[in-house]
Coordinates of C-alpha atoms in Angstrom, one line a residue:
M1 CA -75.9 44.5 32.5
P2 CA -78.3 42.6 31.1
L3 CA -78.7 38.9 32.4
L4 CA -79.7 36.5 29.7
L5 CA -80.5 32.6 29.1
A6 CA -79.6 31.2 26.2
I7 CA -80.9 27.3 24.8
E8 CA -79.2 25.5 22.1
S9 CA -80.9 22.1 20.8
S10 CA -80.6 22.4 17.0
C11 CA -78.9 19.0 16.4
D12 CA -77.9 16.6 19.1
E13 CA -76.9 18.5 22.0
T14 CA -79.2 19.9 24.6
A15 CA -77.5 22.9 26.5
A16 CA -78.0 26.3 28.1
A17 CA -75.9 29.1 29.2
I18 CA -76.3 31.9 31.5
C19 CA -74.4 35.2 30.3
K20 CA -74.3 38.6 32.1
D21 CA -73.0 41.8 30.2
G22 CA -71.3 39.7 27.9
Q23 CA -69.6 37.5 30.2
V24 CA -70.5 33.7 30.5
L25 CA -71.7 32.3 33.7
S26 CA -72.4 29.0 33.0
N27 CA -72.2 26.3 29.9
I28 CA -74.1 23.5 30.5
V29 CA -74.1 20.6 27.5
A30 CA -75.7 17.3 27.5
T31 CA -74.6 15.0 24.5
Q32 CA -76.9 12.4 23.2
K33 CA -75.4 9.2 23.2
V34 CA -78.1 7.3 21.7
H35 CA -77.3 8.0 18.0
E36 CA -74.0 6.1 18.6
Q37 CA -75.5 3.0 17.6
Y38 CA -76.7 4.4 14.2
G39 CA -73.9 5.9 13.1
G40 CA -75.6 9.1 12.6
V41 CA -78.2 11.7 14.1
V42 CA -81.7 10.1 14.0
P43 CA -83.8 13.4 14.6
E44 CA -86.8 11.6 15.7
L45 CA -84.6 10.3 19.0
A46 CA -83.1 13.6 18.7
S47 CA -86.2 15.5 19.5
R48 CA -87.1 12.8 22.1
A49 CA -83.8 13.6 24.0
H50 CA -84.0 17.1 23.8
M51 CA -87.7 16.5 25.6
Q52 CA -85.5 14.6 28.3
H53 CA -82.3 17.0 29.1
I54 CA -84.0 20.5 28.6
V55 CA -85.2 21.0 32.1
P56 CA -82.3 19.7 34.1
V57 CA -80.0 21.5 31.7
V58 CA -81.4 24.7 32.1
D59 CA -81.5 24.1 35.8
Q60 CA -78.0 23.0 36.1
A61 CA -77.2 26.3 33.9
M62 CA -78.8 28.5 36.4
Q63 CA -77.1 26.8 39.4
Q64 CA -74.1 27.0 38.2
A65 CA -74.4 30.9 37.7
G66 CA -75.9 31.6 40.9
V67 CA -79.2 33.2 39.5
A68 CA -83.2 33.0 39.8
L69 CA -85.5 33.0 36.7
E70 CA -86.9 35.8 38.0
E71 CA -83.7 37.8 37.8
L72 CA -83.0 37.2 33.7
D73 CA -83.8 39.8 31.4
A74 CA -84.3 38.1 28.2
I75 CA -84.6 34.5 26.8
A76 CA -82.9 33.5 24.0
F77 CA -82.9 30.4 21.9
T78 CA -81.4 28.8 18.4
Q79 CA -84.1 29.3 15.9
A80 CA -81.9 28.1 12.8
P81 CA -80.5 26.1 11.0
G82 CA -80.9 22.7 12.4
L83 CA -83.4 19.7 12.9
I84 CA -86.9 21.0 12.8
G85 CA -88.1 18.8 15.8
A86 CA -85.2 19.6 17.5
L87 CA -85.4 23.1 17.4
L88 CA -89.0 22.7 18.3
V89 CA -88.2 21.9 21.5
G90 CA -85.4 24.3 22.2
A91 CA -88.1 27.3 20.7
Q92 CA -90.9 25.8 22.7
F93 CA -89.4 25.9 25.9
A94 CA -87.9 29.4 25.6
R95 CA -91.1 31.1 24.6
S96 CA -93.0 29.5 27.4
I97 CA -90.3 31.0 29.9
A98 CA -90.5 34.1 28.0
L99 CA -94.5 34.0 28.3
A100 CA -94.1 33.1 32.2
L101 CA -91.6 35.7 33.0
N102 CA -92.7 38.5 30.4
K103 CA -89.3 38.9 29.3
P104 CA -88.2 39.4 26.1
L105 CA -87.4 36.8 23.6
I106 CA -84.4 36.8 21.1
T107 CA -83.7 34.1 18.4
V108 CA -80.4 33.4 17.4
H109 CA -79.0 32.2 14.1
H110 CA -77.0 28.8 14.8
M111 CA -74.1 29.5 12.0
Q112 CA -73.9 33.5 13.5
A113 CA -73.4 32.2 17.0
H114 CA -70.5 30.2 15.6
V115 CA -68.8 32.9 14.1
V116 CA -69.5 35.0 17.7
A117 CA -67.9 32.3 19.7
N118 CA -64.7 33.8 18.7
L119 CA -65.9 37.1 21.1
I120 CA -66.0 35.0 24.2
D121 CA -62.6 35.1 25.3
D122 CA -59.4 37.2 25.1
P123 CA -57.7 38.0 22.9
K124 CA -60.5 38.9 20.9
P125 CA -60.5 39.5 16.9
R126 CA -61.0 43.1 15.6
F127 CA -63.8 43.8 13.2
P128 CA -63.6 43.7 10.3
F129 CA -62.3 39.6 10.5
L130 CA -62.9 36.7 8.2
C131 CA -64.3 33.6 9.6
L132 CA -64.1 29.6 8.3
T133 CA -66.8 28.2 9.9
V134 CA -66.8 24.4 9.6
S135 CA -69.1 21.7 10.8
G136 CA -71.1 18.3 10.2
G137 CA -73.8 20.6 8.1
H138 CA -71.8 23.5 7.1
T139 CA -68.5 25.1 5.4
Q140 CA -69.0 28.3 5.1
L141 CA -66.5 32.1 4.5
V142 CA -68.0 34.3 6.6
L143 CA -66.8 38.0 6.9
A144 CA -67.9 39.8 9.9
E145 CA -68.2 43.7 10.0
S146 CA -69.8 43.2 13.3
P147 CA -71.3 40.6 16.3
T148 CA -74.4 41.2 14.4
T149 CA -73.5 42.2 10.8
M150 CA -72.0 39.2 8.5
K151 CA -71.9 37.8 5.4
V152 CA -71.3 34.6 3.9
I153 CA -68.6 35.2 0.9
G154 CA -68.4 31.9 0.3
E155 CA -69.9 28.1 1.0
T156 CA -69.6 24.6 0.0
I157 CA -71.8 24.0 -3.2
D158 CA -72.6 19.7 -1.4
D159 CA -70.8 18.4 1.4
A160 CA -69.2 19.7 4.5
A161 CA -65.9 19.3 5.7
G162 CA -67.4 17.9 8.8
E163 CA -69.3 15.5 7.0
A164 CA -66.0 14.1 4.9
F165 CA -64.3 13.8 7.9
D166 CA -67.3 11.6 9.5
K167 CA -67.9 9.8 6.3
S168 CA -63.9 9.1 5.3
A169 CA -64.3 7.3 9.4
K170 CA -66.8 5.3 8.7
L171 CA -65.0 3.8 5.5
L172 CA -62.5 3.3 7.7
G173 CA -64.6 1.5 10.4
L174 CA -63.9 4.1 13.0
P175 CA -67.0 4.5 15.2
Y176 CA -69.3 7.5 14.9
P177 CA -68.6 10.1 15.3
G178 CA -65.4 9.3 13.7
G179 CA -64.4 13.1 12.9
P180 CA -62.4 13.3 15.9
L181 CA -61.1 10.0 15.7
I182 CA -59.2 10.9 12.2
D183 CA -57.7 13.8 14.6
V184 CA -56.5 11.4 16.7
Y185 CA -55.1 8.7 14.4
A186 CA -53.9 11.4 12.0
K187 CA -51.1 12.7 15.0
K188 CA -49.2 9.1 14.5
G189 CA -49.6 9.3 10.8
N190 CA -47.5 10.9 7.8
P191 CA -49.3 12.9 5.8
K192 CA -47.9 12.5 2.8
A193 CA -48.3 9.0 2.7
F194 CA -50.8 9.1 0.4
R195 CA -52.2 11.6 -2.1
F196 CA -55.9 12.7 -2.7
P197 CA -57.6 14.9 -5.1
E198 CA -58.4 18.8 -4.3
P199 CA -61.3 19.7 -5.9
Q200 CA -61.3 22.9 -8.2
I201 CA -64.1 25.0 -7.5
P202 CA -64.1 28.3 -8.7
G203 CA -64.5 31.7 -6.2
L204 CA -64.7 30.9 -2.7
N205 CA -66.9 28.0 -2.9
F206 CA -65.9 24.5 -1.3
S207 CA -66.6 20.9 -2.5
F208 CA -66.2 17.7 -0.8
S209 CA -68.7 15.2 -2.3
G210 CA -65.4 14.4 -5.2
L211 CA -63.2 13.9 -2.5
K212 CA -65.7 11.4 -0.6
T213 CA -65.9 9.6 -3.9
A214 CA -61.9 9.7 -4.5
I215 CA -61.7 8.4 -0.6
L216 CA -64.0 5.2 -1.5
Y217 CA -62.5 4.0 -4.5
F218 CA -59.0 4.7 -3.2
I219 CA -60.1 2.3 0.3
Q220 CA -61.6 -0.1 -2.0
E221 CA -58.6 -0.3 -4.5
H222 CA -56.0 -1.2 -1.5
Q223 CA -58.3 -3.8 0.4
Q224 CA -58.6 -5.8 -2.9
A225 CA -55.0 -5.7 -3.3
N226 CA -54.3 -6.0 0.4
P227 CA -57.4 -6.8 3.1
S228 CA -55.4 -5.9 5.8
F229 CA -54.9 -2.7 4.4
I230 CA -56.7 -0.7 6.7
Q231 CA -55.5 -1.8 10.2
D232 CA -51.9 -1.9 8.7
R233 CA -51.7 1.6 7.6
L234 CA -54.7 3.2 9.7
P235 CA -52.3 6.6 11.0
D236 CA -51.3 7.4 7.4
I237 CA -54.8 6.8 5.8
C238 CA -55.9 9.2 8.5
A239 CA -53.6 11.5 8.5
S240 CA -53.5 11.7 4.4
I241 CA -57.2 12.2 4.2
Q242 CA -56.6 15.2 7.2
D243 CA -53.8 16.6 5.3
R244 CA -56.2 16.9 2.0
I245 CA -59.2 18.4 3.9
V246 CA -57.1 21.0 5.9
S247 CA -55.7 22.1 2.7
I248 CA -58.7 22.6 0.7
L249 CA -60.0 24.6 3.7
L250 CA -57.1 26.9 4.2
N251 CA -56.2 27.3 0.4
K252 CA -59.6 29.2 0.2
L253 CA -59.1 30.8 3.2
K254 CA -56.1 32.2 2.3
K255 CA -57.8 33.2 -1.4
A256 CA -60.4 35.1 0.6
A257 CA -57.8 36.9 2.9
F258 CA -56.0 37.9 -0.1
E259 CA -59.0 39.0 -1.8
T260 CA -60.4 41.3 1.1
G261 CA -57.1 42.3 2.7
I262 CA -58.3 41.4 6.2
K263 CA -55.7 40.1 8.3
E264 CA -58.0 39.2 11.3
I265 CA -58.9 35.5 10.5
C266 CA -60.9 33.1 12.6
L267 CA -61.5 29.5 12.7
A268 CA -65.3 28.3 14.0
G269 CA -67.7 25.4 14.3
G270 CA -67.5 21.6 15.3
V271 CA -64.3 21.0 13.1
S272 CA -62.3 24.2 14.4
A273 CA -61.5 21.7 17.4
N274 CA -59.1 19.7 14.8
S275 CA -55.4 20.1 15.6
G276 CA -54.4 19.9 12.0
L277 CA -56.8 23.0 11.3
R278 CA -55.7 25.0 13.8
N279 CA -52.1 24.2 13.1
G280 CA -52.5 24.8 9.6
L281 CA -53.9 28.0 10.3
E282 CA -51.0 29.0 12.6
Q283 CA -48.6 28.4 10.4
M284 CA -50.3 30.2 7.4
G285 CA -50.8 33.2 9.8
K286 CA -47.2 33.4 10.7
K287 CA -46.5 33.2 6.9
Y288 CA -48.9 35.9 5.5
G289 CA -48.8 38.3 8.8
W290 CA -52.4 37.3 9.9
K291 CA -53.5 37.5 13.5
T292 CA -55.2 34.0 13.7
Y293 CA -58.1 32.8 16.4
Y294 CA -60.2 29.9 17.2
P295 CA -62.7 29.4 19.9
A296 CA -61.7 27.3 23.2
L297 CA -62.7 23.7 22.6
P298 CA -65.8 23.7 24.8
Y299 CA -66.9 26.8 22.1
C300 CA -66.1 24.9 19.2
T301 CA -69.1 22.2 19.0
D302 CA -72.5 23.0 19.3
N303 CA -72.8 25.0 22.6
A304 CA -75.3 27.5 24.2
A305 CA -72.6 29.7 25.3
M306 CA -72.4 31.2 21.8
I307 CA -76.0 31.7 21.6
A308 CA -75.8 33.4 24.9
L309 CA -73.3 36.1 23.5
A310 CA -75.0 36.2 19.9
A311 CA -78.3 37.2 21.7
Y312 CA -76.2 39.7 24.0
Y313 CA -75.2 41.7 21.0
K314 CA -79.1 41.6 20.2
F315 CA -80.2 42.7 23.3
L316 CA -77.9 45.6 23.2
G317 CA -79.8 46.7 19.9
K318 CA -83.4 45.9 21.1
D319 CA -83.7 43.1 18.2
F320 CA -86.7 41.2 19.9
A321 CA -88.6 38.9 18.5
D322 CA -92.2 38.2 18.9
L323 CA -93.8 35.0 20.8
S324 CA -95.1 33.7 17.5
V325 CA -92.0 33.3 16.4
T326 CA -91.2 30.0 14.5
P327 CA -88.1 27.6 14.4
T328 CA -87.0 26.7 10.7
A329 CA -85.0 24.3 9.4
R330 CA -82.9 26.7 6.8
A331 CA -82.6 30.4 6.8
G332 CA -80.4 32.8 5.0
W333 CA -78.5 35.6 6.7

């Protein structure tokens, strides 16, 4: 029954989790508020905040799980992808503990861990399954054959869906991070009030840069005619933007499901917390006979529980890393 400590520091959340035999015992996340005033994550500030948070976060995770460092069987950390300075903090901390305790070290791919988050709670999808992984930096369609064997079959060719949400929110004058606020306002609006274009990208790939430009021109045009347009129609604007982003995502997911014949369908990543995307997946699942899944809200955004579970499956396969391993900002699958 392996007992693992996992550390996540790829962007602006410092997180630690304890996992025993595949069960999450604790999952502590420290969110960095310093970036709000800048309207986005500042890498240097993120690295400094990780250095401040990592010791208390790991300590709290250990205390909540009721375990001591000496009991650990392995140490895991996010190796890639992410902000290199932020990754370095988690990597160095994890390597130091592994060296001090003479315990195995496990590296985890952040985006693979998002997919594995669907295996934390019951009900769990059966393999093979399709996973639409959507975050601020990534939009991918993943074919998961096992917890450690995955293949990207479609991805964005430019911007991510989460970025489209956040940039649209910024255009509307909403505070950072604005993506979740669009979801809040969208619940009060008419999703068909305004029509935005759907990119015609071949295959299973995505594109959101054109949609972002269309939203920019739409807002500028309407504000010229009515300076209080955003204030007057905010719920309808948010609902219409969300409806188009969700339709782009789900139409590609449907295409992937039809092409592969797979009916076990999952969401993952920060945008998988979006209520419009969740509801759309459920409706599509009922229509096409899919079994649909998405992680609990604490496991959608960046967290260490998903790193711990991904590491657990690598531990079972004795897939350990050398202490000389270094993080990288970009990484293939």
